[in-house]
Amino acid sequence: MKLIFEKSAKGRDGYSLPVDLFDEVDIKDCIPAYATLATRKALSEVSEVDVVRHFTKLSKFNYGVDDGLYPLGSCTMKYNPKVNEKLASLDNFIYAHPLAPEETVQGCLEIMHELNKLLCEITGVDQYTMAPAAGAHGELTGVLIMRKYFVEHGEKRHKMLVPDSAHGTNPASCTMGGFEMVEVKSNERGAVDIEQLDKLMDEDTAGLYLTNPNTVGLYDDRIRDIEEIVHGRGGLLYYDGANLNASFGIVRPGDAGFDIIHLNLHKTFSTPHGGGGPGAGVIGVKKSLIPYLPTPIVTFDGKKYHLSDVGEKSIGMIRAFWGNFPVLAKTYAWILSMGPDGLCNVSETSVINANYVLAKLKKYYRPAYARYCGHECVLTGRDYKKYGIKTLDIAKRLMDYGFHPPTIYFPHFEPYAKESIMVEPPECESKEVLDEFINAMIKISNEAETNPELLKDAPHNTLIRRTDDVLAARRPILNYDDELKLRDEDIDF
Ligand SMILES: *Cc1c(COP(=O)(O)O)cnc(C)c1O
């Protein structure tokens, strides 16, 4: 397929104006110089139909949550109600300037204030900041809060505990925040090894970053012991709640003793993750940590809403302005429309969906742990190595069956031996869709045994066949014609 610039034909236009309307006026006089000659040379000269077809075609090469199951583990790629996009795009929201005087944006401030209350109620903490733009950004904000807290208390704690089953951003955030990262190993059940935690948690350690469910999709079932050990020695507990769809409406991290928690509103709360678009990795804290939150937060004096300074202990601003507002507006609308029972239902359905996939596929793609999972399950492709099949081949073959592949090679710590297949079938998926996916996976497992060659150069039915991922990253070719010439393929559009 050609680039739109290559479709350009000299003199071709994408508009036609009624001639008699401009009898008296030369159209050229109406267009500023900067918008004519120079720009015109740089732009493609195409007709309206060229443009429409070009972009419609491009959109069909894509695969998104509106096309089908997108079981990308650790990402919560789910359907989100379109009506929330509409609400977030209301004129009063999209034209609100972040520096507008408070009295002109009372509605926006009210939404953030009310959203704070809802999120506190859902998670059992006392105050949120809406500022962080992503999960990892929320984690870093949490680290900075912990650091400030200990400095204020005259304590020199320079280490942070992070289980090996934590999300990869956890150790990265702790290191960026200036802490020495200490890894806590998982036990044979895939949970935090309490004996090891007990040995590692000392007076030099600021606390523990816990991802729950962890990246193996398993709940840590000894939270009470973890809490006693960490708090007992003066540490703080951080909860990576990026995947709160595995528990909200049922348990609250705050009640379990966590001091700081981040949520990925752009996974769980009605904004898709993975688009690289705006996110919101809001963090909530217990009362004792409110003075350290980034500034400003929204307050209400009984009559008006204000953007208030947090005070001198605040870690300051962590980004310009006060958060990605449309994501917050969608979250607010979604929580209100779901209600407490609805949220509980989301958790239950996500967890049942994942366990259904696990139960149906565990015979074919043996998981490492014989346990029920949370909202996602980690299977493995390790049994197909003997046929010369890599997990990548299985994922690629799945595309021939019309599915977006799950996350593969993550998590990558033992005992997965680099062959993990992480499936997250979110709450919006029906049993019929899951059965289609399960059947495709079972078919592929049979193919791996009987006809491995079929998998080795899959996918066969897609526009682009097997890419060289390393080369693609190092030397991206954005022109399909060159790409196709390179591959010596003959695909006719
Ligand atoms: C996605 C995710 C993150 C990181 O969130 P980003 O918004 O991508 O930075 C952190 N922890 C867990 C458990 C996640 O699933």
Short mmCIF file of C-alpha atoms and ligand atoms in Angstrom, two decimals:
data_model
loop_
_atom_site.label_atom_id
_atom_site.label_comp_id
_atom_site.label_asym_id
_atom_site.label_seq_id
_atom_site.Cartn_x
_atom_site.Cartn_y
_atom_site.Cartn_z
CA MET A 1 0.00 0.00 0.00
CA LYS A 2 1.29 3.44 -0.92
CA LEU A 3 1.82 6.31 1.43
CA ILE A 4 -0.67 9.13 0.97
CA PHE A 5 2.17 11.27 -0.38
CA GLU A 6 2.80 8.74 -3.11
CA LYS A 7 -0.84 8.91 -4.16
CA SER A 8 -0.51 12.59 -4.90
CA ALA A 9 -1.52 13.68 -8.42
CA LYS A 10 -0.65 17.16 -9.52
CA GLY A 11 -3.60 19.53 -9.33
CA ARG A 12 -5.98 17.07 -7.65
CA ASP A 13 -8.15 18.61 -4.94
CA GLY A 14 -10.05 17.38 -1.99
CA TYR A 15 -12.70 20.10 -2.04
CA SER A 16 -15.04 21.79 -4.43
CA LEU A 17 -16.70 25.09 -3.68
CA PRO A 18 -19.87 26.38 -5.33
CA VAL A 19 -18.51 28.54 -8.16
CA ASP A 20 -21.15 31.26 -8.25
CA LEU A 21 -20.71 31.97 -4.56
CA PHE A 22 -17.29 33.31 -5.35
CA ASP A 23 -18.01 35.20 -8.53
CA GLU A 24 -16.94 38.45 -7.01
CA VAL A 25 -14.03 37.15 -4.99
CA ASP A 26 -10.81 35.49 -5.96
CA ILE A 27 -10.51 32.51 -3.64
CA LYS A 28 -6.75 33.06 -3.42
CA ASP A 29 -7.39 36.36 -1.65
CA CYS A 30 -9.25 34.57 1.13
CA ILE A 31 -6.45 32.17 1.98
CA PRO A 32 -3.44 33.42 3.92
CA ALA A 33 -0.16 33.03 2.08
CA TYR A 34 1.27 30.56 4.59
CA ALA A 35 -1.56 28.19 3.82
CA THR A 36 -1.14 28.14 0.08
CA LEU A 37 1.99 27.65 -1.95
CA ALA A 38 4.52 26.36 0.53
CA THR A 39 2.09 24.13 2.38
CA ARG A 40 0.56 22.92 -0.78
CA LYS A 41 3.90 21.62 -1.98
CA ALA A 42 4.41 19.75 1.26
CA LEU A 43 0.94 18.25 1.24
CA SER A 44 -0.33 15.44 -0.86
CA GLU A 45 -2.65 16.46 -3.70
CA VAL A 46 -5.46 13.99 -3.38
CA SER A 47 -9.22 13.91 -3.73
CA GLU A 48 -11.64 13.47 -0.89
CA VAL A 49 -12.30 9.89 -1.90
CA ASP A 50 -8.55 9.19 -1.94
CA VAL A 51 -8.29 10.42 1.62
CA VAL A 52 -11.32 8.53 2.88
CA ARG A 53 -10.21 5.26 1.28
CA HIS A 54 -6.63 5.65 2.38
CA PHE A 55 -7.45 6.06 6.04
CA THR A 56 -10.30 3.56 6.05
CA LYS A 57 -7.91 0.98 4.61
CA LEU A 58 -5.27 1.81 7.20
CA SER A 59 -7.81 1.46 9.98
CA LYS A 60 -8.63 -2.05 8.78
CA PHE A 61 -5.01 -3.14 9.16
CA ASN A 62 -5.32 -2.48 12.82
CA TYR A 63 -6.59 -4.68 15.61
CA GLY A 64 -8.20 -3.19 18.67
CA VAL A 65 -10.65 -3.93 21.45
CA ASP A 66 -13.48 -3.09 19.07
CA ASP A 67 -12.41 -5.91 16.74
CA GLY A 68 -12.31 -8.81 19.12
CA LEU A 69 -10.73 -10.43 22.16
CA TYR A 70 -7.49 -8.74 23.11
CA PRO A 71 -6.22 -10.99 25.89
CA LEU A 72 -2.98 -9.10 26.54
CA GLY A 73 -2.02 -10.07 30.10
CA SER A 74 -1.07 -7.26 32.48
CA CYS A 75 -2.82 -4.70 30.28
CA THR A 76 -6.62 -5.01 30.79
CA MET A 77 -7.50 -4.41 27.17
CA LYS A 78 -11.23 -4.33 27.56
CA TYR A 79 -14.28 -2.75 26.07
CA ASN A 80 -15.14 0.56 27.67
CA PRO A 81 -18.53 2.19 27.32
CA LYS A 82 -18.43 4.66 24.42
CA VAL A 83 -20.86 6.94 26.21
CA ASN A 84 -18.09 7.82 28.66
CA GLU A 85 -15.94 9.10 25.80
CA LYS A 86 -18.84 11.35 24.82
CA LEU A 87 -19.20 12.68 28.35
CA ALA A 88 -15.49 13.38 28.62
CA SER A 89 -15.66 15.27 25.31
CA LEU A 90 -18.36 17.72 26.37
CA ASP A 91 -17.45 21.28 25.39
CA ASN A 92 -17.23 22.46 29.00
CA PHE A 93 -14.56 19.87 29.66
CA ILE A 94 -12.47 20.01 26.54
CA TYR A 95 -12.35 23.81 26.44
CA ALA A 96 -11.49 24.18 30.13
CA HIS A 97 -8.00 25.61 30.37
CA PRO A 98 -5.88 24.28 33.22
CA LEU A 99 -4.99 27.84 34.21
CA ALA A 100 -8.61 29.06 34.10
CA PRO A 101 -9.69 30.89 37.27
CA GLU A 102 -11.19 28.50 39.84
CA GLU A 103 -14.64 30.09 39.72
CA THR A 104 -14.95 29.27 36.00
CA VAL A 105 -14.13 25.56 36.36
CA GLN A 106 -16.12 24.66 39.44
CA GLY A 107 -17.69 21.70 37.63
CA CYS A 108 -14.32 20.14 36.76
CA LEU A 109 -13.07 20.65 40.30
CA GLU A 110 -16.25 19.14 41.69
CA ILE A 111 -15.73 16.02 39.57
CA MET A 112 -12.19 15.62 40.89
CA HIS A 113 -13.33 16.21 44.44
CA GLU A 114 -16.16 13.68 44.18
CA LEU A 115 -13.94 11.19 42.37
CA ASN A 116 -11.47 11.43 45.23
CA LYS A 117 -14.23 10.47 47.67
CA LEU A 118 -15.31 7.51 45.55
CA LEU A 119 -11.77 6.17 45.09
CA CYS A 120 -11.10 6.55 48.84
CA GLU A 121 -14.25 4.59 49.57
CA ILE A 122 -13.33 1.86 47.08
CA THR A 123 -9.76 1.42 48.33
CA GLY A 124 -9.91 2.38 52.03
CA VAL A 125 -7.44 5.26 52.01
CA ASP A 126 -7.93 8.94 52.94
CA GLN A 127 -6.81 11.13 50.04
CA TYR A 128 -5.87 10.79 46.38
CA THR A 129 -3.76 12.89 44.07
CA MET A 130 -4.98 12.89 40.48
CA ALA A 131 -1.70 14.21 39.09
CA PRO A 132 0.35 11.15 38.01
CA ALA A 133 -0.03 10.43 34.31
CA ALA A 134 0.65 6.67 34.37
CA GLY A 135 1.04 3.72 36.69
CA ALA A 136 4.82 4.00 36.72
CA HIS A 137 4.50 7.73 37.39
CA GLY A 138 2.23 6.97 40.36
CA GLU A 139 4.80 4.50 41.68
CA LEU A 140 7.55 7.10 41.44
CA THR A 141 5.29 9.60 43.24
CA GLY A 142 4.79 6.99 45.98
CA VAL A 143 8.54 6.46 46.29
CA LEU A 144 9.14 10.19 46.61
CA ILE A 145 6.45 10.43 49.29
CA MET A 146 8.10 7.60 51.26
CA ARG A 147 11.49 9.27 50.94
CA LYS A 148 10.17 12.61 52.17
CA TYR A 149 8.31 10.91 55.01
CA PHE A 150 11.46 9.24 56.33
CA VAL A 151 13.57 12.37 55.90
CA GLU A 152 10.96 14.30 57.93
CA HIS A 153 11.11 11.62 60.61
CA GLY A 154 14.91 11.74 60.70
CA GLU A 155 15.29 8.18 59.47
CA LYS A 156 17.91 7.06 56.97
CA ARG A 157 16.16 4.17 55.28
CA HIS A 158 17.80 3.63 51.90
CA LYS A 159 16.56 0.19 50.80
CA MET A 160 13.25 -0.91 49.29
CA LEU A 161 11.91 -4.45 49.10
CA VAL A 162 10.37 -5.57 45.81
CA PRO A 163 9.23 -9.17 45.24
CA ASP A 164 10.52 -10.89 42.09
CA SER A 165 6.87 -11.24 41.03
CA ALA A 166 6.31 -7.46 41.05
CA HIS A 167 5.52 -5.58 37.88
CA GLY A 168 8.74 -4.49 36.16
CA THR A 169 7.97 -0.84 36.76
CA ASN A 170 8.15 -1.36 40.57
CA PRO A 171 11.92 -1.93 40.81
CA ALA A 172 12.50 0.74 38.16
CA SER A 173 10.48 3.35 40.10
CA CYS A 174 12.19 2.49 43.38
CA THR A 175 15.61 2.86 41.77
CA MET A 176 14.65 6.14 40.11
CA GLY A 177 13.42 7.40 43.47
CA GLY A 178 16.90 6.86 44.91
CA PHE A 179 16.41 3.60 46.81
CA GLU A 180 18.54 0.50 46.69
CA MET A 181 16.31 -2.26 45.37
CA VAL A 182 16.29 -5.54 47.31
CA GLU A 183 14.52 -8.48 45.70
CA VAL A 184 12.28 -10.79 47.72
CA LYS A 185 11.99 -14.24 46.18
CA SER A 186 8.71 -16.02 45.62
CA ASN A 187 7.96 -19.27 47.40
CA GLU A 188 6.81 -22.49 45.74
CA ARG A 189 3.23 -21.15 45.68
CA GLY A 190 4.21 -18.07 43.69
CA ALA A 191 3.65 -15.75 46.67
CA VAL A 192 6.04 -13.64 48.77
CA ASP A 193 8.41 -15.86 50.75
CA ILE A 194 7.57 -14.74 54.30
CA GLU A 195 10.70 -16.22 55.89
CA GLN A 196 12.86 -14.32 53.44
CA LEU A 197 10.87 -11.13 53.94
CA ASP A 198 11.37 -11.54 57.67
CA LYS A 199 15.14 -11.69 57.16
CA LEU A 200 15.33 -8.79 54.74
CA MET A 201 13.06 -6.25 56.43
CA ASP A 202 15.34 -4.19 58.65
CA GLU A 203 15.76 -0.67 60.00
CA ASP A 204 17.46 0.46 56.78
CA THR A 205 14.47 -0.54 54.69
CA ALA A 206 11.76 1.95 53.76
CA GLY A 207 9.13 -0.64 52.97
CA LEU A 208 7.69 -3.07 50.44
CA TYR A 209 6.22 -2.54 46.98
CA LEU A 210 3.63 -5.26 46.47
CA THR A 211 1.85 -6.02 43.21
CA ASN A 212 -1.35 -7.88 44.00
CA PRO A 213 -2.38 -10.00 42.21
CA ASN A 214 1.27 -10.32 41.27
CA THR A 215 2.58 -10.64 37.71
CA VAL A 216 1.97 -14.37 37.84
CA GLY A 217 -1.72 -13.58 38.24
CA LEU A 218 -1.81 -14.95 41.80
CA TYR A 219 -3.09 -13.32 44.98
CA ASP A 220 -0.70 -13.03 47.86
CA ASP A 221 -2.51 -14.85 50.60
CA ARG A 222 -0.34 -13.84 53.56
CA ILE A 223 -0.96 -10.11 53.53
CA ARG A 224 -1.51 -10.08 57.31
CA ASP A 225 1.98 -11.52 57.92
CA ILE A 226 3.51 -9.16 55.38
CA GLU A 227 1.80 -6.21 57.06
CA GLU A 228 2.98 -7.24 60.52
CA ILE A 229 6.59 -7.64 59.44
CA VAL A 230 6.86 -4.41 57.43
CA HIS A 231 4.89 -2.14 59.79
CA GLY A 232 6.36 -3.87 62.84
CA ARG A 233 9.79 -2.59 61.78
CA GLY A 234 8.68 0.92 60.93
CA GLY A 235 8.36 0.45 57.17
CA LEU A 236 5.60 1.56 54.81
CA LEU A 237 3.50 -0.63 52.53
CA TYR A 238 2.89 0.24 48.91
CA TYR A 239 0.14 -1.45 46.90
CA ASP A 240 0.46 -1.65 43.14
CA GLY A 241 -3.24 -1.62 42.35
CA ALA A 242 -2.91 -1.24 38.58
CA ASN A 243 -5.17 -4.27 38.28
CA LEU A 244 -7.85 -3.45 40.80
CA ASN A 245 -10.37 -5.26 38.63
CA ALA A 246 -9.17 -8.39 40.43
CA SER A 247 -10.48 -7.20 43.80
CA PHE A 248 -12.48 -3.98 43.90
CA GLY A 249 -15.91 -4.11 45.43
CA ILE A 250 -14.70 -7.09 47.49
CA VAL A 251 -11.61 -6.10 49.52
CA ARG A 252 -9.87 -2.78 50.18
CA PRO A 253 -6.05 -2.47 50.26
CA GLY A 254 -6.36 0.30 52.88
CA ASP A 255 -8.15 -2.06 55.28
CA ALA A 256 -5.35 -4.59 54.80
CA GLY A 257 -2.85 -2.01 56.05
CA PHE A 258 -1.42 -0.52 52.87
CA ASP A 259 -0.28 3.07 53.24
CA ILE A 260 0.00 4.09 49.58
CA ILE A 261 -1.78 2.66 46.57
CA HIS A 262 -1.81 3.47 42.90
CA LEU A 263 -4.61 2.71 40.48
CA ASN A 264 -4.38 2.61 36.72
CA LEU A 265 -7.56 4.41 35.76
CA HIS A 266 -6.44 3.77 32.17
CA LYS A 267 -6.75 0.02 32.58
CA THR A 268 -9.51 -0.70 34.99
CA PHE A 269 -11.71 2.40 34.99
CA SER A 270 -13.06 2.99 31.50
CA THR A 271 -10.01 4.16 29.56
CA PRO A 272 -8.17 1.68 27.36
CA HIS A 273 -4.55 0.94 28.15
CA GLY A 274 -1.94 0.34 25.51
CA GLY A 275 -2.77 3.12 23.13
CA GLY A 276 0.02 5.27 24.42
CA GLY A 277 -2.65 7.84 25.05
CA PRO A 278 -3.30 9.86 28.18
CA GLY A 279 -3.40 7.86 31.38
CA ALA A 280 -4.00 8.45 35.05
CA GLY A 281 -1.96 6.57 37.64
CA VAL A 282 -3.63 8.25 40.61
CA ILE A 283 -2.29 7.45 44.06
CA GLY A 284 -4.11 7.38 47.36
CA VAL A 285 -2.57 7.58 50.83
CA LYS A 286 -3.47 7.14 54.47
CA LYS A 287 -4.01 10.23 56.62
CA SER A 288 -0.47 10.38 57.98
CA LEU A 289 0.92 10.76 54.45
CA ILE A 290 -1.47 13.44 53.14
CA PRO A 291 0.99 16.27 53.97
CA TYR A 292 3.51 14.74 51.53
CA LEU A 293 1.20 14.46 48.50
CA PRO A 294 2.03 16.41 45.36
CA THR A 295 0.45 19.81 45.21
CA PRO A 296 -2.28 20.92 44.50
CA ILE A 297 -5.28 18.91 45.64
CA VAL A 298 -8.92 19.88 45.26
CA THR A 299 -10.67 21.01 48.45
CA PHE A 300 -14.21 22.20 49.21
CA ASP A 301 -15.03 24.93 51.71
CA GLY A 302 -18.76 24.20 51.81
CA LYS A 303 -19.50 26.64 48.98
CA LYS A 304 -16.70 26.48 46.44
CA TYR A 305 -14.05 24.11 45.20
CA HIS A 306 -10.41 25.14 45.30
CA LEU A 307 -7.07 23.95 44.00
CA SER A 308 -5.24 24.03 47.31
CA ASP A 309 -1.59 23.93 48.14
CA VAL A 310 -0.77 20.80 50.12
CA GLY A 311 1.71 22.58 52.38
CA GLU A 312 5.43 22.76 52.98
CA LYS A 313 5.98 19.01 53.42
CA SER A 314 4.56 18.29 49.94
CA ILE A 315 6.92 16.68 47.46
CA GLY A 316 5.90 19.54 45.13
CA MET A 317 4.42 19.23 41.67
CA ILE A 318 5.18 16.07 39.75
CA ARG A 319 3.86 17.31 36.43
CA ALA A 320 2.28 20.37 34.91
CA PHE A 321 -1.31 21.02 36.03
CA TRP A 322 -3.50 18.55 37.84
CA GLY A 323 -4.00 15.34 35.92
CA ASN A 324 -5.39 14.03 32.65
CA PHE A 325 -8.87 15.33 33.18
CA PRO A 326 -10.79 13.34 30.51
CA VAL A 327 -9.55 10.09 32.06
CA LEU A 328 -10.79 11.28 35.46
CA ALA A 329 -14.16 12.30 34.01
CA LYS A 330 -14.61 8.86 32.41
CA THR A 331 -13.67 7.15 35.66
CA TYR A 332 -16.20 9.21 37.59
CA ALA A 333 -18.96 8.44 35.10
CA TRP A 334 -18.10 4.75 35.05
CA ILE A 335 -18.04 4.30 38.83
CA LEU A 336 -21.38 6.09 39.18
CA SER A 337 -22.96 3.99 36.44
CA MET A 338 -21.61 0.73 37.87
CA GLY A 339 -22.40 1.34 41.54
CA PRO A 340 -20.94 -0.83 44.32
CA ASP A 341 -22.61 -4.02 43.08
CA GLY A 342 -21.44 -3.35 39.54
CA LEU A 343 -17.81 -3.04 40.61
CA CYS A 344 -18.07 -6.22 42.62
CA ASN A 345 -19.52 -7.87 39.54
CA VAL A 346 -16.58 -6.72 37.41
CA SER A 347 -14.09 -8.30 39.85
CA GLU A 348 -16.02 -11.54 40.04
CA THR A 349 -16.46 -11.80 36.28
CA SER A 350 -12.81 -11.00 35.49
CA VAL A 351 -11.64 -13.61 37.98
CA ILE A 352 -14.13 -16.24 36.79
CA ASN A 353 -13.18 -15.58 33.15
CA ALA A 354 -9.48 -16.04 33.86
CA ASN A 355 -10.05 -19.18 35.88
CA TYR A 356 -12.30 -20.59 33.15
CA VAL A 357 -9.52 -20.12 30.57
CA LEU A 358 -7.00 -21.60 33.01
CA ALA A 359 -9.16 -24.64 33.73
CA LYS A 360 -9.78 -25.33 30.04
CA LEU A 361 -6.20 -24.81 28.89
CA LYS A 362 -4.03 -26.04 31.78
CA LYS A 363 -3.82 -29.51 30.24
CA TYR A 364 -2.37 -28.08 27.02
CA TYR A 365 -0.33 -25.15 28.30
CA ARG A 366 0.86 -26.26 31.71
CA PRO A 367 0.97 -23.40 34.27
CA ALA A 368 3.76 -23.45 36.85
CA TYR A 369 1.47 -23.24 39.86
CA ALA A 370 -1.56 -25.42 40.49
CA ARG A 371 -3.60 -22.62 42.03
CA TYR A 372 -6.64 -20.56 41.19
CA CYS A 373 -5.64 -17.29 39.58
CA GLY A 374 -6.80 -13.69 39.86
CA HIS A 375 -7.99 -11.71 36.84
CA GLU A 376 -5.36 -13.23 34.54
CA CYS A 377 -3.67 -16.57 34.21
CA VAL A 378 -0.12 -17.46 33.28
CA LEU A 379 0.15 -20.55 31.11
CA THR A 380 3.32 -21.77 29.43
CA GLY A 381 4.38 -23.11 26.06
CA ARG A 382 7.15 -25.20 27.64
CA ASP A 383 5.74 -28.57 26.52
CA TYR A 384 6.13 -27.69 22.84
CA LYS A 385 9.85 -27.03 22.92
CA LYS A 386 10.42 -30.69 22.16
CA TYR A 387 8.75 -30.18 18.77
CA GLY A 388 10.99 -27.20 18.08
CA ILE A 389 8.14 -24.79 18.77
CA LYS A 390 8.73 -21.54 20.57
CA THR A 391 6.05 -19.72 22.52
CA LEU A 392 6.37 -16.97 19.92
CA ASP A 393 5.24 -19.45 17.22
CA ILE A 394 2.12 -20.25 19.23
CA ALA A 395 1.30 -16.56 19.63
CA LYS A 396 1.83 -15.89 15.92
CA ARG A 397 -0.38 -18.81 14.91
CA LEU A 398 -3.17 -17.41 17.06
CA MET A 399 -3.33 -14.45 14.69
CA ASP A 400 -4.38 -16.82 11.91
CA TYR A 401 -7.41 -17.67 14.04
CA GLY A 402 -8.28 -13.97 14.29
CA PHE A 403 -7.15 -13.25 17.84
CA HIS A 404 -4.70 -10.75 19.19
CA PRO A 405 -2.01 -12.82 20.91
CA PRO A 406 -1.71 -12.74 24.68
CA THR A 407 1.35 -11.35 26.44
CA ILE A 408 4.27 -13.75 26.01
CA TYR A 409 7.67 -14.10 27.69
CA PHE A 410 6.35 -12.05 30.61
CA PRO A 411 6.65 -12.64 33.48
CA HIS A 412 10.17 -13.86 32.82
CA PHE A 413 11.40 -15.14 36.12
CA GLU A 414 11.76 -18.82 36.97
CA PRO A 415 10.01 -21.26 36.96
CA TYR A 416 8.51 -20.00 33.73
CA ALA A 417 11.81 -20.50 31.98
CA LYS A 418 10.99 -17.75 29.52
CA GLU A 419 7.98 -19.54 28.03
CA SER A 420 5.10 -17.78 29.76
CA ILE A 421 1.79 -17.01 28.06
CA MET A 422 -0.19 -14.51 30.07
CA VAL A 423 -3.89 -14.38 29.26
CA GLU A 424 -6.20 -11.69 30.58
CA PRO A 425 -9.81 -12.18 29.48
CA PRO A 426 -11.52 -9.10 30.94
CA GLU A 427 -15.02 -8.92 32.32
CA CYS A 428 -16.58 -7.71 29.08
CA GLU A 429 -15.93 -11.03 27.30
CA SER A 430 -18.72 -13.58 26.98
CA LYS A 431 -18.39 -17.34 27.38
CA GLU A 432 -18.85 -17.73 23.61
CA VAL A 433 -15.85 -15.53 22.88
CA LEU A 434 -13.72 -17.30 25.48
CA ASP A 435 -14.70 -20.68 24.03
CA GLU A 436 -13.61 -19.58 20.56
CA PHE A 437 -10.27 -18.52 21.98
CA ILE A 438 -9.88 -21.73 23.99
CA ASN A 439 -10.70 -23.84 20.93
CA ALA A 440 -8.13 -21.99 18.84
CA MET A 441 -5.49 -22.55 21.53
CA ILE A 442 -6.31 -26.27 21.68
CA LYS A 443 -6.15 -26.55 17.88
CA ILE A 444 -2.74 -24.88 17.94
CA SER A 445 -1.50 -27.32 20.56
CA ASN A 446 -2.52 -30.20 18.25
CA GLU A 447 -0.84 -28.52 15.30
CA ALA A 448 2.36 -28.10 17.34
CA GLU A 449 2.48 -31.87 17.79
CA THR A 450 1.35 -33.00 14.35
CA ASN A 451 2.44 -30.22 12.02
CA PRO A 452 5.00 -27.98 13.72
CA GLU A 453 6.11 -26.48 10.40
CA LEU A 454 2.73 -24.76 10.17
CA LEU A 455 3.51 -22.81 13.32
CA LYS A 456 7.09 -21.98 12.54
CA ASP A 457 6.26 -19.49 9.81
CA ALA A 458 2.87 -18.36 11.09
CA PRO A 459 0.93 -16.16 10.71
CA HIS A 460 -0.23 -17.12 7.23
CA ASN A 461 -3.45 -15.11 6.90
CA THR A 462 -2.32 -11.68 7.97
CA LEU A 463 -1.24 -8.73 5.90
CA ILE A 464 2.26 -8.72 7.35
CA ARG A 465 3.81 -12.11 8.03
CA ARG A 466 6.51 -12.83 10.57
CA THR A 467 8.50 -9.69 11.30
CA ASP A 468 12.06 -9.51 12.47
CA ASP A 469 11.30 -7.71 15.72
CA VAL A 470 14.85 -6.60 16.37
CA LEU A 471 15.35 -5.27 12.85
CA ALA A 472 11.93 -3.61 12.95
CA ALA A 473 12.88 -1.74 16.10
CA ARG A 474 16.32 -0.76 14.84
CA ARG A 475 15.46 0.13 11.28
CA PRO A 476 11.75 0.83 11.01
CA ILE A 477 10.44 0.89 7.46
CA LEU A 478 7.29 2.91 7.36
CA ASN A 479 6.60 2.39 3.69
CA TYR A 480 4.65 -0.75 2.97
CA ASP A 481 5.92 -1.02 -0.61
CA ASP A 482 9.52 -1.20 0.53
CA GLU A 483 8.52 -3.60 3.24
CA LEU A 484 6.84 -5.85 0.72
CA LYS A 485 9.71 -5.65 -1.76
CA LEU A 486 12.03 -6.64 1.03
CA ARG A 487 9.95 -9.65 1.80
CA ASP A 488 9.46 -10.58 -1.81
CA GLU A 489 5.79 -11.01 -1.17
CA ASP A 490 3.06 -10.51 -3.66
CA ILE A 491 0.09 -9.15 -1.84
CA ASP A 492 -2.40 -7.29 -3.95
CA PHE A 493 -4.58 -4.72 -2.26
C1 LIG B 1 0.44 -1.72 33.77
C2 LIG B 1 1.00 -1.89 35.10
C3 LIG B 1 1.88 -0.93 35.64
C4 LIG B 1 2.40 0.26 34.87
O1 LIG B 1 1.41 1.13 34.43
P1 LIG B 1 1.72 2.17 33.25
O2 LIG B 1 0.54 3.06 33.20
O3 LIG B 1 1.89 1.35 32.01
O4 LIG B 1 2.96 2.91 33.61
C5 LIG B 1 2.32 -1.13 36.93
N1 LIG B 1 1.96 -2.22 37.64
C6 LIG B 1 1.14 -3.17 37.15
C7 LIG B 1 0.76 -4.34 37.97
C8 LIG B 1 0.64 -3.05 35.86
O5 LIG B 1 -0.16 -4.00 35.37
#
